[in-house]
């Protein structure tokens, strides 16, 4: 259950905009729906920006109605599309973006994206008069200040469903599989999925693996026959595919494991109930915060409470992967 803050409304806004940026995530549509409906129900016009910052800088935005977000709460992806836009790193382009928003009478912007998008949001908030509120829209769950991100739960369940299927063939053939999951330089998806699937081992960037030690532990668990799952979950790291190198290294100490890279299926699919509720609450809270005259923050979740995190902290600080949580999978496997 999530708890929403009570805010005193101090600003009458005529129009706001919403955009999705960076890697898309399941739950972005429920968030767009919540921002739109919450604002319209308070008499505030809403503009949807297409393709993230790429659309913003060319004025690719359109006024939304309640009907614009009908029947999207259950849909994966983002009806506003998303993009990566290097040009937005240029301050003059950000000034152009702010002018485009103002020319439409837009006073507030909700940015739904990962740490890169929230960096752009912080700069826009600091460099212009536009009030900006960010929402953590990424499957990675690597956003400082929030226990959760929109899309993480769905991605974990998608990966888990795939791994349970891989486990069937691993057990049938008594093979070891290295399953690579997304998360870029973070191991939050790998750790959550590793615990949920009963992995023999989890490999994450935060806690580098010792190949010799790992090989000995794997050999022990397979020789003792203690319910080896045949699954090692590997976080992809900076680029996908590095798991093949790990397989080769492990293969020098025993049978070479098979590799399965889950890839972009983790980014799609219908958002889970958890992500729909999370997105709906954060989207509504984003409008409330703009109406309270608050800007330059991201809204996240801490101990089931919607919380404000200064965008500067989101950008400059790193979320830590709890070591005890990480060790739990290995502890419980034996
Ligand atoms: P994510 O938001 O999922 O982390 P990216 O890291 O690709 O995805 O960032 C998405 C977009 O955010 C970038 O394409 C760019 O438009 C904007 N962005 C990222 N970093 C910066 C930055 N340092 N300054 C301004 N804009 C940025
Ligand atoms: O940030 C979300 C994410 O899915 C990462 O986990 C992954 O490394 C990256 O995006 C992939 O980016 P792209 O879809 O541009 O290849």
Short mmCIF file of C-alpha atoms and ligand atoms in Angstrom, two decimals:
data_model
loop_
_atom_site.label_atom_id
_atom_site.label_comp_id
_atom_site.label_asym_id
_atom_site.label_seq_id
_atom_site.Cartn_x
_atom_site.Cartn_y
_atom_site.Cartn_z
CA UNK A 1 0.00 0.00 0.00
CA UNK A 2 1.36 3.42 -0.91
CA UNK A 3 0.84 6.59 1.10
CA UNK A 4 0.47 9.94 -0.66
CA UNK A 5 1.55 13.27 0.87
CA UNK A 6 -0.88 16.05 1.80
CA UNK A 7 0.14 19.24 -0.03
CA UNK A 8 -1.14 22.79 0.20
CA UNK A 9 -2.04 23.97 -3.28
CA UNK A 10 -0.51 27.37 -3.90
CA UNK A 11 -0.34 27.78 -7.67
CA UNK A 12 -3.01 27.99 -10.36
CA UNK A 13 -1.55 26.43 -13.48
CA UNK A 14 -3.17 26.88 -16.89
CA UNK A 15 -1.21 24.17 -18.73
CA UNK A 16 1.41 21.49 -18.16
CA UNK A 17 3.18 18.97 -20.42
CA UNK A 18 4.28 15.36 -19.96
CA UNK A 19 6.96 13.36 -21.78
CA UNK A 20 8.62 9.97 -21.64
CA UNK A 21 12.35 9.73 -22.27
CA UNK A 22 15.20 7.24 -22.48
CA UNK A 23 14.67 3.49 -22.21
CA UNK A 24 10.93 2.87 -22.11
CA UNK A 25 9.41 0.84 -19.29
CA UNK A 26 6.10 -0.91 -18.55
CA UNK A 27 4.07 1.53 -16.49
CA UNK A 28 4.87 4.64 -18.49
CA UNK A 29 1.37 4.56 -19.97
CA UNK A 30 -0.38 4.41 -16.57
CA UNK A 31 1.83 7.32 -15.50
CA UNK A 32 0.90 9.37 -18.58
CA UNK A 33 -2.76 8.55 -17.91
CA UNK A 34 -2.51 9.66 -14.27
CA UNK A 35 -0.75 12.95 -15.06
CA UNK A 36 -3.30 13.72 -17.77
CA UNK A 37 -6.45 12.84 -15.83
CA UNK A 38 -5.24 14.41 -12.55
CA UNK A 39 -4.44 17.69 -14.30
CA UNK A 40 -7.60 17.82 -16.43
CA UNK A 41 -9.72 17.13 -13.35
CA UNK A 42 -8.15 20.24 -11.77
CA UNK A 43 -8.92 22.39 -14.83
CA UNK A 44 -5.34 22.32 -16.12
CA UNK A 45 -4.69 21.78 -19.84
CA UNK A 46 -2.26 18.99 -20.66
CA UNK A 47 0.11 18.62 -23.61
CA UNK A 48 1.70 15.31 -24.54
CA UNK A 49 5.21 15.63 -25.97
CA UNK A 50 6.11 13.02 -28.57
CA UNK A 51 9.44 11.16 -28.49
CA UNK A 52 10.86 12.68 -25.34
CA UNK A 53 13.34 15.54 -25.61
CA UNK A 54 13.71 14.93 -29.36
CA UNK A 55 10.06 15.91 -29.82
CA UNK A 56 10.22 18.72 -27.30
CA UNK A 57 13.01 20.59 -29.08
CA UNK A 58 11.05 20.64 -32.38
CA UNK A 59 7.70 21.45 -30.79
CA UNK A 60 6.19 18.03 -31.48
CA UNK A 61 3.46 18.20 -28.83
CA UNK A 62 -0.31 17.98 -28.83
CA UNK A 63 -3.09 18.84 -26.41
CA UNK A 64 -4.45 15.81 -24.56
CA UNK A 65 -7.99 15.02 -23.48
CA UNK A 66 -9.31 12.42 -21.10
CA UNK A 67 -10.06 10.28 -24.15
CA UNK A 68 -6.38 10.52 -25.20
CA UNK A 69 -5.45 8.18 -22.34
CA UNK A 70 -8.42 5.83 -22.48
CA UNK A 71 -7.57 2.13 -22.49
CA UNK A 72 -3.80 2.57 -21.99
CA UNK A 73 -3.37 1.63 -18.31
CA UNK A 74 -2.85 -1.98 -19.29
CA UNK A 75 -0.55 -1.32 -22.26
CA UNK A 76 3.24 -1.68 -22.26
CA UNK A 77 5.50 0.86 -23.90
CA UNK A 78 4.56 4.55 -24.09
CA UNK A 79 1.86 6.09 -26.29
CA UNK A 80 3.98 9.27 -26.36
CA UNK A 81 6.96 7.28 -27.68
CA UNK A 82 10.44 7.78 -26.22
CA UNK A 83 13.86 8.63 -27.53
CA UNK A 84 17.43 9.43 -26.68
CA UNK A 85 18.43 12.98 -27.71
CA UNK A 86 22.06 14.02 -27.52
CA UNK A 87 21.14 17.55 -28.63
CA UNK A 88 19.41 18.15 -25.30
CA UNK A 89 22.85 18.20 -23.65
CA UNK A 90 23.38 21.59 -25.34
CA UNK A 91 22.21 24.49 -23.10
CA UNK A 92 21.08 26.52 -26.13
CA UNK A 93 18.84 23.64 -27.21
CA UNK A 94 17.39 23.46 -23.71
CA UNK A 95 16.65 27.19 -23.89
CA UNK A 96 14.85 26.54 -27.18
CA UNK A 97 12.84 23.79 -25.48
CA UNK A 98 11.81 26.12 -22.65
CA UNK A 99 10.68 28.76 -25.16
CA UNK A 100 8.60 26.18 -27.02
CA UNK A 101 6.87 25.21 -23.78
CA UNK A 102 6.21 28.85 -22.86
CA UNK A 103 4.86 29.59 -26.35
CA UNK A 104 2.11 27.05 -25.60
CA UNK A 105 1.38 28.60 -22.21
CA UNK A 106 2.93 25.57 -20.52
CA UNK A 107 4.25 26.35 -17.02
CA UNK A 108 5.04 22.85 -15.74
CA UNK A 109 6.60 19.68 -17.17
CA UNK A 110 6.52 16.08 -15.94
CA UNK A 111 9.50 14.03 -17.17
CA UNK A 112 9.15 10.24 -16.93
CA UNK A 113 12.48 8.50 -17.49
CA UNK A 114 15.72 7.14 -16.09
CA UNK A 115 18.76 8.87 -14.65
CA UNK A 116 19.78 10.42 -17.94
CA UNK A 117 16.34 11.89 -18.59
CA UNK A 118 16.20 13.16 -15.01
CA UNK A 119 19.55 14.88 -15.59
CA UNK A 120 17.99 16.76 -18.48
CA UNK A 121 15.00 17.55 -16.28
CA UNK A 122 17.22 19.04 -13.57
CA UNK A 123 19.05 21.26 -16.01
CA UNK A 124 15.82 22.48 -17.61
CA UNK A 125 14.38 23.28 -14.17
CA UNK A 126 17.48 25.21 -13.13
CA UNK A 127 17.93 27.07 -16.42
CA UNK A 128 14.33 28.11 -17.09
CA UNK A 129 11.12 29.25 -15.40
CA UNK A 130 9.45 25.95 -16.25
CA UNK A 131 8.52 23.98 -13.11
CA UNK A 132 9.81 20.42 -13.63
CA UNK A 133 8.93 17.25 -11.71
CA UNK A 134 10.58 13.94 -12.58
CA UNK A 135 9.23 10.41 -12.19
CA UNK A 136 11.56 7.35 -12.14
CA UNK A 137 10.54 5.54 -15.33
CA UNK A 138 13.08 2.77 -15.87
CA UNK A 139 13.21 -0.99 -15.43
CA UNK A 140 16.68 -0.68 -13.83
CA UNK A 141 15.55 0.53 -10.38
CA UNK A 142 18.90 2.34 -10.16
CA UNK A 143 17.55 5.77 -9.22
CA UNK A 144 18.93 7.33 -6.05
CA UNK A 145 16.35 8.20 -3.41
CA UNK A 146 13.65 5.76 -4.44
CA UNK A 147 13.13 2.15 -3.39
CA UNK A 148 11.32 1.45 -6.62
CA UNK A 149 10.96 2.62 -10.21
CA UNK A 150 8.13 2.36 -12.73
CA UNK A 151 8.74 -0.82 -14.71
CA UNK A 152 11.06 -2.66 -12.34
CA UNK A 153 8.43 -5.06 -10.97
CA UNK A 154 7.16 -5.94 -14.45
CA UNK A 155 10.68 -6.49 -15.80
CA UNK A 156 11.56 -8.74 -12.86
CA UNK A 157 8.45 -10.85 -13.43
CA UNK A 158 9.09 -11.05 -17.17
CA UNK A 159 12.66 -12.24 -16.57
CA UNK A 160 11.49 -14.65 -13.87
CA UNK A 161 8.93 -16.25 -16.21
CA UNK A 162 11.65 -16.77 -18.83
CA UNK A 163 14.14 -18.18 -16.30
CA UNK A 164 11.61 -20.66 -14.91
CA UNK A 165 11.31 -22.00 -18.48
CA UNK A 166 15.10 -22.16 -18.92
CA UNK A 167 15.33 -24.02 -15.63
CA UNK A 168 13.20 -26.85 -17.05
CA UNK A 169 15.74 -27.64 -19.77
CA UNK A 170 18.69 -26.99 -17.44
CA UNK A 171 17.37 -29.66 -15.08
CA UNK A 172 16.45 -32.05 -17.92
CA UNK A 173 19.98 -31.96 -19.29
CA UNK A 174 21.80 -31.21 -16.01
CA UNK A 175 23.25 -28.12 -17.65
CA UNK A 176 24.31 -24.83 -16.14
CA UNK A 177 22.84 -21.67 -17.72
CA UNK A 178 24.13 -18.13 -17.42
CA UNK A 179 21.08 -15.92 -17.93
CA UNK A 180 21.90 -12.29 -18.67
CA UNK A 181 19.40 -9.65 -17.56
CA UNK A 182 19.29 -5.89 -18.15
CA UNK A 183 20.16 -3.15 -15.70
CA UNK A 184 23.06 -1.47 -17.50
CA UNK A 185 25.69 -0.85 -14.75
CA UNK A 186 23.42 -1.89 -11.88
CA UNK A 187 22.54 -5.27 -10.41
CA UNK A 188 19.06 -4.57 -9.00
CA UNK A 189 17.19 -6.61 -11.62
CA UNK A 190 19.73 -9.45 -11.37
CA UNK A 191 19.53 -9.55 -7.57
CA UNK A 192 15.73 -9.49 -7.40
CA UNK A 193 15.36 -12.12 -10.12
CA UNK A 194 18.21 -14.20 -8.69
CA UNK A 195 16.49 -14.48 -5.32
CA UNK A 196 13.09 -15.14 -6.90
CA UNK A 197 14.30 -17.92 -9.20
CA UNK A 198 16.54 -19.63 -6.65
CA UNK A 199 19.70 -18.95 -8.63
CA UNK A 200 22.88 -20.77 -7.66
CA UNK A 201 24.74 -17.50 -8.05
CA UNK A 202 24.15 -13.86 -9.01
CA UNK A 203 26.79 -11.83 -10.82
CA UNK A 204 26.51 -8.03 -10.59
CA UNK A 205 28.82 -5.09 -11.36
CA UNK A 206 28.64 -3.85 -7.76
CA UNK A 207 30.28 -6.98 -6.31
CA UNK A 208 32.76 -8.49 -8.82
CA UNK A 209 32.90 -12.28 -8.96
CA UNK A 210 36.05 -14.34 -8.28
CA UNK A 211 36.03 -16.92 -11.06
CA UNK A 212 38.13 -19.50 -9.22
CA UNK A 213 35.99 -19.23 -6.07
CA UNK A 214 32.80 -19.37 -8.14
CA UNK A 215 33.96 -22.48 -9.98
CA UNK A 216 34.75 -24.25 -6.74
CA UNK A 217 31.36 -23.34 -5.24
CA UNK A 218 29.52 -24.48 -8.37
CA UNK A 219 31.43 -27.76 -8.46
CA UNK A 220 30.63 -28.33 -4.77
CA UNK A 221 26.91 -27.64 -5.14
CA UNK A 222 26.63 -29.88 -8.20
CA UNK A 223 28.65 -32.72 -6.71
CA UNK A 224 26.66 -32.60 -3.47
CA UNK A 225 23.46 -32.65 -5.58
CA UNK A 226 21.91 -30.08 -3.26
CA UNK A 227 19.10 -29.01 -5.56
CA UNK A 228 21.29 -27.23 -8.07
CA UNK A 229 18.95 -24.98 -10.08
CA UNK A 230 21.36 -24.84 -12.98
CA UNK A 231 20.81 -21.06 -13.14
CA UNK A 232 23.26 -18.24 -12.66
CA UNK A 233 21.78 -14.77 -13.16
CA UNK A 234 24.20 -12.23 -14.63
CA UNK A 235 23.66 -8.47 -14.81
CA UNK A 236 24.63 -7.26 -18.29
CA UNK A 237 26.97 -4.49 -17.14
CA UNK A 238 27.98 -1.65 -19.50
CA UNK A 239 27.10 -3.56 -22.67
CA UNK A 240 25.05 -6.69 -23.39
CA UNK A 241 26.83 -9.95 -24.21
CA UNK A 242 29.73 -9.93 -21.74
CA UNK A 243 28.21 -13.07 -20.24
CA UNK A 244 29.75 -15.12 -23.05
CA UNK A 245 33.18 -14.22 -21.69
CA UNK A 246 32.15 -15.34 -18.19
CA UNK A 247 30.94 -18.64 -19.67
CA UNK A 248 34.30 -19.21 -21.30
CA UNK A 249 36.12 -18.47 -18.03
CA UNK A 250 33.90 -20.86 -16.09
CA UNK A 251 34.35 -23.43 -18.87
CA UNK A 252 38.06 -23.57 -18.09
CA UNK A 253 37.20 -25.11 -14.72
CA UNK A 254 34.38 -27.43 -15.78
CA UNK A 255 31.70 -27.89 -18.45
CA UNK A 256 31.12 -24.60 -20.34
CA UNK A 257 27.75 -23.18 -19.33
CA UNK A 258 25.09 -22.26 -21.87
CA UNK A 259 24.24 -18.56 -22.21
CA UNK A 260 20.81 -16.98 -22.62
CA UNK A 261 20.53 -13.20 -23.04
CA UNK A 262 16.97 -12.09 -22.21
CA UNK A 263 17.38 -8.63 -23.72
CA UNK A 264 14.48 -6.37 -24.59
CA UNK A 265 11.63 -8.65 -23.58
CA UNK A 266 12.32 -7.15 -20.13
CA UNK A 267 11.30 -3.73 -21.44
CA UNK A 268 7.91 -4.82 -22.83
CA UNK A 269 4.73 -6.47 -21.78
CA UNK A 270 1.68 -5.38 -19.86
CA UNK A 271 2.59 -3.46 -16.72
CA UNK A 272 2.04 -5.46 -13.51
CA UNK A 273 -0.60 -4.39 -11.03
CA UNK A 274 2.18 -3.10 -8.81
CA UNK A 275 3.60 -0.89 -11.56
CA UNK A 276 0.15 0.36 -12.56
CA UNK A 277 -0.57 1.49 -8.99
CA UNK A 278 2.94 2.94 -8.56
CA UNK A 279 2.65 4.87 -11.82
CA UNK A 280 -0.86 6.10 -11.04
CA UNK A 281 0.14 7.37 -7.59
CA UNK A 282 3.35 9.05 -8.77
CA UNK A 283 1.62 10.61 -11.78
CA UNK A 284 -1.10 12.06 -9.58
CA UNK A 285 1.46 13.25 -7.03
CA UNK A 286 3.44 14.95 -9.80
CA UNK A 287 0.46 17.17 -10.64
CA UNK A 288 -0.15 17.89 -6.94
CA UNK A 289 3.49 18.95 -6.52
CA UNK A 290 3.35 21.27 -9.53
CA UNK A 291 0.15 22.81 -8.11
CA UNK A 292 1.96 23.26 -4.80
CA UNK A 293 4.60 25.29 -6.60
CA UNK A 294 7.28 22.60 -6.20
CA UNK A 295 9.93 22.09 -8.90
CA UNK A 296 13.31 20.47 -9.54
CA UNK A 297 12.43 17.27 -7.65
CA UNK A 298 11.81 13.66 -8.52
CA UNK A 299 8.97 11.82 -6.80
CA UNK A 300 9.94 8.35 -5.63
CA UNK A 301 8.94 5.78 -3.06
CA UNK A 302 10.60 5.30 0.33
CA UNK A 303 9.12 2.91 2.89
CA UNK A 304 5.84 2.92 0.92
CA UNK A 305 5.61 6.73 1.11
CA UNK A 306 5.71 8.98 -1.93
CA UNK A 307 8.82 11.10 -1.32
CA UNK A 308 10.49 14.14 -2.88
CA UNK A 309 14.12 13.75 -3.96
CA UNK A 310 15.98 16.83 -5.21
CA UNK A 311 16.91 16.19 -8.85
CA UNK A 312 20.46 17.24 -8.05
CA UNK A 313 20.73 14.29 -5.62
CA UNK A 314 19.18 11.93 -8.18
CA UNK A 315 21.81 13.00 -10.70
CA UNK A 316 24.85 13.18 -8.45
CA UNK A 317 24.34 10.28 -6.04
CA UNK A 318 24.35 6.52 -6.62
CA UNK A 319 21.82 4.06 -5.26
CA UNK A 320 23.59 1.27 -3.35
CA UNK A 321 22.78 -2.41 -3.87
CA UNK A 322 22.35 -3.86 -0.37
CA UNK A 323 25.05 -6.47 0.25
CA UNK A 324 22.90 -8.57 2.57
CA UNK A 325 20.15 -8.71 -0.05
CA UNK A 326 22.69 -9.71 -2.67
CA UNK A 327 24.14 -12.43 -0.42
CA UNK A 328 20.67 -13.82 0.35
CA UNK A 329 20.40 -15.69 -2.95
CA UNK A 330 23.67 -17.52 -2.46
CA UNK A 331 22.92 -18.12 1.22
CA UNK A 332 19.52 -19.66 0.45
CA UNK A 333 20.77 -21.77 -2.42
CA UNK A 334 22.91 -24.04 -0.28
P1 LIG B 1 17.60 7.08 -19.34
O1 LIG B 1 16.77 8.30 -19.07
O2 LIG B 1 16.76 5.85 -19.51
O3 LIG B 1 18.75 6.93 -18.38
P2 LIG B 1 19.51 8.10 -21.26
O4 LIG B 1 20.64 8.00 -20.30
O5 LIG B 1 19.72 7.71 -22.69
O6 LIG B 1 18.24 7.26 -20.81
O7 LIG B 1 19.02 9.63 -21.25
C1 LIG B 1 17.87 9.95 -22.02
C2 LIG B 1 17.99 11.37 -22.53
O8 LIG B 1 18.14 12.29 -21.44
C3 LIG B 1 19.22 11.60 -23.38
O9 LIG B 1 19.06 11.13 -24.70
C4 LIG B 1 19.29 13.12 -23.33
O10 LIG B 1 18.27 13.67 -24.16
C5 LIG B 1 18.92 13.39 -21.88
N1 LIG B 1 20.16 13.49 -21.09
C6 LIG B 1 20.90 12.48 -20.62
N2 LIG B 1 21.99 12.97 -20.00
C7 LIG B 1 21.92 14.34 -20.09
C8 LIG B 1 22.75 15.44 -19.66
N3 LIG B 1 23.88 15.21 -18.99
N4 LIG B 1 22.36 16.70 -19.96
C9 LIG B 1 21.20 16.92 -20.63
N5 LIG B 1 20.38 15.95 -21.07
C10 LIG B 1 20.74 14.67 -20.80
O1 LIG B 2 17.94 1.80 -18.97
C1 LIG B 2 17.04 0.78 -19.36
C2 LIG B 2 17.75 -0.21 -20.26
O2 LIG B 2 16.85 -1.23 -20.58
C3 LIG B 2 19.01 -0.83 -19.66
O3 LIG B 2 18.71 -1.84 -18.70
C4 LIG B 2 19.68 -1.33 -20.89
O4 LIG B 2 21.07 -1.54 -20.73
C5 LIG B 2 19.41 -0.19 -21.88
O5 LIG B 2 18.19 0.40 -21.46
C6 LIG B 2 19.29 -0.66 -23.32
O6 LIG B 2 19.15 0.53 -24.09
P1 LIG B 2 18.59 0.43 -25.60
O7 LIG B 2 17.17 0.01 -25.54
O8 LIG B 2 18.75 1.82 -26.13
O9 LIG B 2 19.45 -0.57 -26.30
#
